[in-house]
Amino acid sequence: MHPDRSGEPDPADAATAPLWRAVQAFRLVTLLYAVGQQIASVRYYENQRLSWAFIALMVLWSGVSALLLAQWHTSETARTRTLVVAGDHLVVLGLIAATPLVADYDWYHGHQPLPTTMWSANAVISAAILRGPVAGIASGLVVAAAIITMRQQWGQDVWADATAPVLVSVGLALGLAANTARRAQEQLQRAVRLTAAAAERERLARQVHDGVLQILSYITRRGTAIGGPAVELAQRAREQEIALRRLISEQGAAPGGDATTVDLRPLLTAYAAPAVVVSTPGDPVRIGRWTAEEIAAAVAAALTNVALHAGPEARAFVLLEDTGAELIVSVRDDGAGIAPGRLAEAENEGRMGVSRSITGRIAALGGTAELLTAATVGEGTEWEFRIPRG
């Protein structure tokens, strides 16, 4: 873990803060046990004054380390805890090694070391919380080996004594708990960031909708109504309006699913406007990214034709259906309509806009694009795209 450069505490330190505080209570309990063991055993020691000096060191270090390890709200928390945990091991191993200085061989050969096994477990617990289960197991093995070596009970302690299994188990359990807490904190932080980003996108989308999109929509309507050179301006404004709506919709889409697929619905709802109604299923319609973008582009081309040719008061309706075997997208308007045979005439005249932008795109996807015109001019038109899911 590294402290944040801005001076803020690391979220991972906050995640393990409850564990650090809880184990300091354990440190206090084990200290009281060690002091009680000292009172009961001091009369058997050869150097009683030195043993009390070592106990005083235990009390002093327990207080200092508990205060430092329980803190988490500073940018130096990670470094401080690392130093304290290292000091924990030095003190524990030093006191274990110093046991022969206060007691004779017959005593320490058959009893606990001076700092007691329970108090020594604090170093193992701290290492596990700081660095995870691997560090916890390693610390447990080191402390257990020191105790067994001091007592000179390798043959008996390794196979019959519970010191090593208990210390290793404590290191494993607390290490796993600490890692779980960190992962939970990371997921929480990620959720908070996503929520904040979504809220910011919504705010920007409202501002864009209230300003830029309305202006572009107004330019499209007025340019179409004026006619002449203004039609090209209207077309460009309509294209930019559609592109901007798609961008806003994509930015606001919730993440998830395979990275190679996208939900088609946001790409189509991006075209929603006062004169365009978009209806999509309630469940996600996930398809390949390229397929989704081509379908959206075909819909955009159809809506552009509505804006340019259906009349200034025309309304368009986009409907998406997912049958499981195929996707059906219809783009209908209530505008001026198209005279029967007009598209064929336009293609013969070299005007390839519709064939390339709409029918060509859908055909490249293995689907069909059919123009359904009303029997009477003036009753609108409807494009129906059928794209197989395969």
Coordinates of C-alpha atoms in Angstrom, one line a residue:
M1 CA 0.0 0.0 0.0
H2 CA 1.2 3.5 -0.8
P3 CA -0.2 6.7 0.7
D4 CA -2.1 9.0 -1.6
R5 CA 0.0 11.8 -3.0
S6 CA -2.6 14.3 -2.2
G7 CA -2.1 13.7 1.5
E8 CA -5.3 11.7 1.9
P9 CA -5.3 8.4 3.7
D10 CA -5.2 5.2 1.6
P11 CA -8.7 3.6 1.4
A12 CA -7.1 0.2 2.0
D13 CA -5.9 1.6 5.4
A14 CA -9.5 2.6 6.2
A15 CA -10.7 -0.9 5.2
T16 CA -8.5 -2.6 7.8
A17 CA -8.9 0.0 10.5
P18 CA -11.6 -2.0 12.4
L19 CA -9.3 -5.0 12.4
W20 CA -6.4 -3.0 13.7
R21 CA -8.5 -1.6 16.6
A22 CA -10.0 -5.0 17.4
V23 CA -6.6 -6.7 17.7
Q24 CA -5.3 -3.9 20.0
A25 CA -7.9 -5.1 22.5
F26 CA -6.4 -8.6 22.1
R27 CA -3.0 -7.1 22.7
L28 CA -4.2 -5.7 26.0
V29 CA -5.7 -9.0 27.1
T30 CA -2.6 -10.9 26.2
L31 CA -0.5 -8.3 28.1
L32 CA -2.6 -8.8 31.2
Y33 CA -2.1 -12.5 30.8
A34 CA 1.7 -12.1 30.5
V35 CA 1.8 -9.9 33.6
G36 CA -0.2 -12.4 35.5
Q37 CA 2.1 -15.2 34.3
Q38 CA 5.1 -13.1 35.5
I39 CA 3.6 -12.7 38.9
A40 CA 3.0 -16.4 39.2
S41 CA 6.4 -17.4 37.9
V42 CA 8.8 -14.7 39.1
R43 CA 9.8 -16.6 42.2
Y44 CA 11.2 -19.4 40.0
Y45 CA 13.5 -17.0 38.1
E46 CA 17.2 -16.6 38.8
N47 CA 17.2 -12.9 37.8
Q48 CA 13.9 -11.5 39.0
R49 CA 14.9 -7.8 38.6
L50 CA 15.8 -8.3 34.9
S51 CA 12.6 -10.2 34.3
W52 CA 10.6 -7.2 35.7
A53 CA 12.6 -4.9 33.4
F54 CA 11.6 -7.1 30.4
I55 CA 7.9 -7.0 31.5
A56 CA 8.1 -3.2 31.7
L57 CA 9.5 -3.2 28.2
M58 CA 6.5 -5.3 27.1
V59 CA 4.0 -2.9 28.8
L60 CA 5.7 0.2 27.2
W61 CA 5.9 -1.3 23.7
S62 CA 2.3 -2.6 23.9
G63 CA 1.0 0.9 24.7
V64 CA 3.0 2.6 22.0
S65 CA 2.3 0.0 19.3
A66 CA -1.4 -0.1 20.1
L67 CA -1.7 3.7 19.7
L68 CA 0.2 3.7 16.4
L69 CA -1.5 0.7 14.8
A70 CA -5.0 1.9 15.7
Q71 CA -4.5 5.2 13.6
W72 CA -5.4 5.2 9.9
H73 CA -6.5 8.7 9.0
T74 CA -3.0 10.1 8.0
S75 CA -1.1 9.8 4.7
E76 CA 1.8 8.1 6.6
T77 CA -0.4 5.3 8.0
A78 CA 1.1 2.5 5.8
R79 CA 4.7 3.4 6.6
T80 CA 4.0 3.7 10.3
R81 CA 2.3 0.4 10.5
T82 CA 5.1 -1.3 8.6
L83 CA 7.7 0.1 11.0
V84 CA 5.6 -0.9 14.0
V85 CA 5.0 -4.5 12.8
A86 CA 8.8 -4.8 12.2
G87 CA 9.4 -3.5 15.7
D88 CA 6.8 -6.0 17.0
H89 CA 8.8 -8.9 15.6
L90 CA 12.1 -7.5 17.0
V91 CA 10.7 -7.1 20.5
V92 CA 9.0 -10.5 20.5
L93 CA 12.0 -12.4 19.2
G94 CA 14.3 -10.4 21.5
L95 CA 12.3 -11.3 24.6
I96 CA 12.0 -14.9 23.5
A97 CA 15.8 -15.1 23.1
A98 CA 16.3 -13.3 26.5
T99 CA 14.3 -15.9 28.5
P100 CA 17.5 -17.9 29.4
L101 CA 18.8 -14.7 31.0
V102 CA 16.2 -14.7 33.7
A103 CA 15.5 -18.4 34.2
D104 CA 17.5 -21.6 34.3
Y105 CA 17.3 -24.4 31.7
D106 CA 15.0 -26.6 33.8
W107 CA 12.4 -23.8 33.9
Y108 CA 12.3 -22.6 30.4
H109 CA 12.7 -26.1 28.9
G110 CA 9.3 -27.0 30.2
H111 CA 7.4 -23.7 30.3
Q112 CA 6.4 -20.8 28.2
P113 CA 9.0 -18.1 27.2
L114 CA 9.1 -14.8 29.1
P115 CA 6.7 -12.9 26.8
T116 CA 4.2 -15.9 26.7
T117 CA 3.0 -17.5 23.5
M118 CA -0.2 -15.5 23.6
W119 CA 1.5 -12.1 23.7
S120 CA 3.9 -13.2 21.0
A121 CA 0.9 -13.9 18.7
N122 CA 0.4 -10.1 18.4
A123 CA 3.3 -9.9 16.0
V124 CA 1.8 -12.7 13.8
I125 CA -1.6 -11.0 13.8
S126 CA -0.1 -7.6 12.8
A127 CA 1.9 -9.1 10.0
A128 CA -1.2 -10.9 8.7
I129 CA -3.3 -7.8 8.7
L130 CA -0.6 -5.7 7.1
R131 CA 0.5 -8.0 4.3
G132 CA -2.1 -10.8 4.0
P133 CA -2.2 -14.6 4.7
V134 CA 1.3 -15.4 3.3
A135 CA 3.0 -12.9 5.6
G136 CA 0.9 -14.1 8.5
I137 CA 1.9 -17.7 7.9
A138 CA 5.5 -16.8 7.5
S139 CA 5.5 -14.7 10.7
G140 CA 3.8 -17.6 12.6
L141 CA 6.5 -20.0 11.5
V142 CA 9.3 -17.7 12.5
V143 CA 7.9 -17.0 16.0
A144 CA 7.1 -20.6 16.6
A145 CA 10.6 -21.6 15.5
A146 CA 12.1 -19.1 17.9
I147 CA 10.0 -20.4 20.8
I148 CA 10.9 -24.1 20.0
T149 CA 14.6 -23.2 19.6
M150 CA 14.7 -21.4 22.9
R151 CA 13.0 -24.2 24.7
Q152 CA 15.2 -26.8 22.9
Q153 CA 12.2 -28.9 22.4
W154 CA 12.4 -29.5 18.6
G155 CA 11.6 -33.2 18.8
Q156 CA 8.6 -32.9 21.2
D157 CA 7.2 -29.4 20.3
V158 CA 7.1 -29.9 16.6
W159 CA 4.9 -33.0 16.8
A160 CA 3.1 -32.6 20.1
D161 CA 2.9 -28.9 21.0
A162 CA 0.2 -26.6 19.6
T163 CA 2.4 -23.5 19.4
A164 CA 3.2 -23.7 15.7
P165 CA -0.3 -24.8 14.5
V166 CA -2.0 -22.1 16.5
L167 CA 0.3 -19.3 15.4
V168 CA 0.1 -20.3 11.7
S169 CA -3.6 -20.7 11.9
V170 CA -4.0 -17.2 13.4
G171 CA -1.8 -15.7 10.7
L172 CA -3.8 -17.4 7.9
A173 CA -7.2 -16.5 9.3
L174 CA -6.4 -12.8 10.0
G175 CA -4.6 -12.4 6.7
L176 CA -7.6 -13.7 4.8
A177 CA -9.9 -11.4 6.8
A178 CA -7.7 -8.4 6.0
N179 CA -7.6 -9.2 2.3
T180 CA -11.4 -9.6 2.2
A181 CA -11.8 -6.2 3.9
R182 CA -9.6 -4.6 1.3
R183 CA -11.4 -6.1 -1.6
A184 CA -14.7 -5.0 -0.1
Q185 CA -13.4 -1.4 0.3
E186 CA -12.1 -1.4 -3.3
Q187 CA -15.5 -2.4 -4.6
L188 CA -17.2 0.2 -2.5
Q189 CA -14.8 2.9 -3.7
R190 CA -15.4 1.8 -7.3
A191 CA -19.2 1.9 -6.8
V192 CA -18.9 5.4 -5.3
R193 CA -16.8 6.6 -8.3
L194 CA -19.2 5.1 -10.8
T195 CA -22.1 6.8 -9.0
A196 CA -20.4 10.1 -8.9
A197 CA -19.4 9.8 -12.6
A198 CA -23.0 8.9 -13.6
A199 CA -24.4 11.8 -11.7
E200 CA -21.9 14.2 -13.4
R201 CA -22.8 12.8 -16.8
E202 CA -26.5 13.3 -16.1
R203 CA -25.8 16.9 -15.1
L204 CA -23.8 17.5 -18.3
A205 CA -26.4 15.7 -20.4
R206 CA -29.1 18.0 -19.0
Q207 CA -27.1 21.1 -19.8
V208 CA -26.3 19.9 -23.3
H209 CA -29.9 18.9 -23.9
D210 CA -31.2 22.3 -22.7
G211 CA -28.7 24.2 -24.8
V212 CA -26.8 22.6 -27.7
L213 CA -29.2 19.9 -28.7
Q214 CA -32.2 22.2 -28.8
I215 CA -30.3 24.7 -30.9
L216 CA -29.2 21.9 -33.3
S217 CA -32.8 20.7 -33.5
Y218 CA -34.1 24.2 -34.2
I219 CA -31.5 24.7 -37.0
T220 CA -32.5 21.3 -38.5
R221 CA -36.2 22.3 -38.6
R222 CA -35.7 25.9 -39.8
G223 CA -33.1 24.9 -42.5
T224 CA -35.5 22.2 -43.8
A225 CA -38.4 24.7 -43.9
I226 CA -36.3 27.4 -45.6
G227 CA -35.1 25.0 -48.3
G228 CA -32.4 25.7 -50.8
P229 CA -28.8 26.0 -49.5
A230 CA -30.2 25.8 -46.0
V231 CA -31.1 22.2 -46.5
E232 CA -27.4 21.2 -46.4
L233 CA -27.0 23.2 -43.2
A234 CA -30.0 21.4 -41.7
Q235 CA -28.6 18.0 -42.7
R236 CA -25.2 18.8 -41.0
A237 CA -27.0 20.1 -37.9
R238 CA -29.1 16.9 -37.8
E239 CA -26.0 14.7 -38.1
Q240 CA -24.2 16.5 -35.3
E241 CA -27.3 16.3 -33.1
I242 CA -27.5 12.6 -33.6
A243 CA -23.8 12.1 -32.9
L244 CA -24.0 14.2 -29.7
R245 CA -27.1 12.3 -28.5
R246 CA -25.3 9.0 -29.1
L247 CA -22.3 10.2 -27.2
I248 CA -24.3 11.2 -24.2
S249 CA -26.2 7.9 -24.3
E250 CA -23.1 5.8 -24.5
Q251 CA -21.4 7.7 -21.7
G252 CA -24.4 7.1 -19.5
A253 CA -24.8 3.5 -20.2
A254 CA -24.1 1.1 -17.3
P255 CA -21.0 -1.0 -17.6
G256 CA -21.2 -4.8 -17.7
G257 CA -21.3 -7.7 -20.0
D258 CA -18.7 -8.9 -22.5
A259 CA -16.4 -6.1 -23.8
T260 CA -17.0 -7.3 -27.3
T261 CA -20.8 -6.8 -27.1
V262 CA -22.9 -3.7 -26.4
D263 CA -26.5 -3.0 -25.5
L264 CA -28.3 -1.8 -28.6
R265 CA -30.9 0.1 -26.7
P266 CA -28.8 3.2 -25.6
L267 CA -27.5 3.6 -29.2
L268 CA -31.1 3.9 -30.4
T269 CA -32.5 6.0 -27.5
A270 CA -29.8 8.5 -28.2
Y271 CA -31.9 9.6 -31.2
A272 CA -34.9 10.5 -29.0
A273 CA -36.0 14.0 -29.5
P274 CA -39.2 16.1 -29.3
A275 CA -40.1 14.8 -32.8
V276 CA -38.6 11.3 -32.4
V277 CA -40.1 8.7 -30.1
V278 CA -37.9 5.6 -29.4
S279 CA -39.3 2.4 -27.9
T280 CA -37.0 -0.5 -26.8
P281 CA -37.4 -3.7 -24.7
G282 CA -37.0 -3.6 -21.0
D283 CA -34.2 -6.1 -21.0
P284 CA -30.7 -5.4 -22.5
V285 CA -30.3 -6.3 -26.2
R286 CA -26.7 -7.3 -26.3
I287 CA -25.1 -7.8 -29.7
G288 CA -21.7 -7.4 -31.4
R289 CA -20.4 -3.9 -31.2
W290 CA -19.9 -3.5 -35.0
T291 CA -23.4 -4.9 -35.6
A292 CA -25.0 -2.5 -33.1
E293 CA -23.1 0.5 -34.6
E294 CA -24.2 -0.4 -38.1
I295 CA -27.9 -0.7 -37.1
A296 CA -27.7 2.6 -35.2
A297 CA -26.1 4.3 -38.3
A298 CA -28.9 2.9 -40.5
V299 CA -31.5 4.3 -38.1
A300 CA -29.7 7.6 -38.1
A301 CA -29.8 7.7 -41.9
A302 CA -33.5 7.0 -41.9
L303 CA -34.2 9.7 -39.3
T304 CA -32.1 12.1 -41.4
N305 CA -34.3 11.4 -44.4
V306 CA -37.4 12.1 -42.2
A307 CA -36.0 15.4 -41.0
L308 CA -35.1 16.5 -44.6
H309 CA -38.0 15.1 -46.6
A310 CA -41.0 14.3 -44.4
G311 CA -41.9 17.9 -43.6
P312 CA -41.2 20.3 -40.7
E313 CA -44.1 18.9 -38.6
A314 CA -43.4 15.2 -39.2
R315 CA -42.9 12.9 -36.2
A316 CA -40.8 9.8 -36.3
F317 CA -41.2 6.6 -34.3
V318 CA -38.4 4.0 -33.7
L319 CA -39.3 0.6 -32.4
L320 CA -36.9 -2.2 -31.5
E321 CA -38.0 -5.8 -31.1
D322 CA -35.9 -8.8 -30.1
T323 CA -37.5 -12.1 -31.0
G324 CA -34.5 -14.1 -30.0
A325 CA -33.7 -15.3 -33.5
E326 CA -33.6 -11.9 -35.1
L327 CA -33.8 -8.2 -34.4
I328 CA -36.6 -6.1 -35.9
V329 CA -36.1 -2.4 -36.1
S330 CA -38.8 -0.2 -37.6
V331 CA -38.5 3.6 -38.3
R332 CA -41.9 5.1 -39.1
D333 CA -43.0 8.7 -39.7
D334 CA -46.3 10.5 -40.3
G335 CA -44.8 12.9 -42.9
A336 CA -45.2 13.5 -46.6
G337 CA -44.3 10.0 -47.6
I338 CA -42.5 8.8 -50.7
A339 CA -44.1 8.2 -54.1
P340 CA -43.9 4.5 -55.2
G341 CA -40.8 3.9 -57.3
R342 CA -39.1 7.1 -56.2
L343 CA -36.1 5.3 -54.6
A344 CA -35.5 3.2 -57.7
E345 CA -35.5 6.4 -59.8
A346 CA -33.1 8.1 -57.4
E347 CA -30.7 5.2 -57.5
N348 CA -30.8 5.1 -61.3
E349 CA -30.0 8.9 -61.3
G350 CA -26.8 8.1 -59.2
R351 CA -28.2 9.1 -55.8
M352 CA -26.8 6.3 -53.7
G353 CA -27.5 7.8 -50.2
V354 CA -30.4 5.5 -49.3
S355 CA -28.9 2.3 -50.8
R356 CA -25.5 2.8 -49.2
S357 CA -26.6 4.3 -45.8
I358 CA -29.5 2.1 -45.1
T359 CA -30.0 -1.0 -47.3
G360 CA -26.3 -1.5 -47.9
R361 CA -25.6 -1.5 -44.1
I362 CA -28.4 -3.9 -43.3
A363 CA -27.5 -6.2 -46.2
A364 CA -23.8 -6.3 -44.9
L365 CA -25.2 -7.6 -41.6
G366 CA -27.0 -10.4 -43.4
G367 CA -30.4 -8.8 -42.9
T368 CA -33.1 -7.1 -45.0
A369 CA -34.2 -3.5 -45.2
E370 CA -37.7 -3.0 -46.6
L371 CA -39.4 0.4 -47.3
L372 CA -43.1 0.2 -46.6
T373 CA -44.9 3.2 -48.2
A374 CA -48.5 4.1 -47.8
A375 CA -50.8 3.7 -50.7
T376 CA -51.4 7.4 -50.7
V377 CA -48.7 10.1 -50.7
G378 CA -48.8 12.1 -47.6
E379 CA -49.5 9.3 -45.1
G380 CA -45.9 8.7 -44.1
T381 CA -43.4 5.8 -44.7
E382 CA -41.9 3.0 -42.7
W383 CA -38.5 1.3 -42.8
E384 CA -38.3 -2.2 -41.4
F385 CA -34.9 -3.8 -40.7
R386 CA -34.6 -7.5 -40.0
I387 CA -31.2 -8.6 -38.8
P388 CA -30.6 -12.3 -37.8
R389 CA -28.9 -12.7 -34.4
G390 CA -26.5 -15.2 -35.7

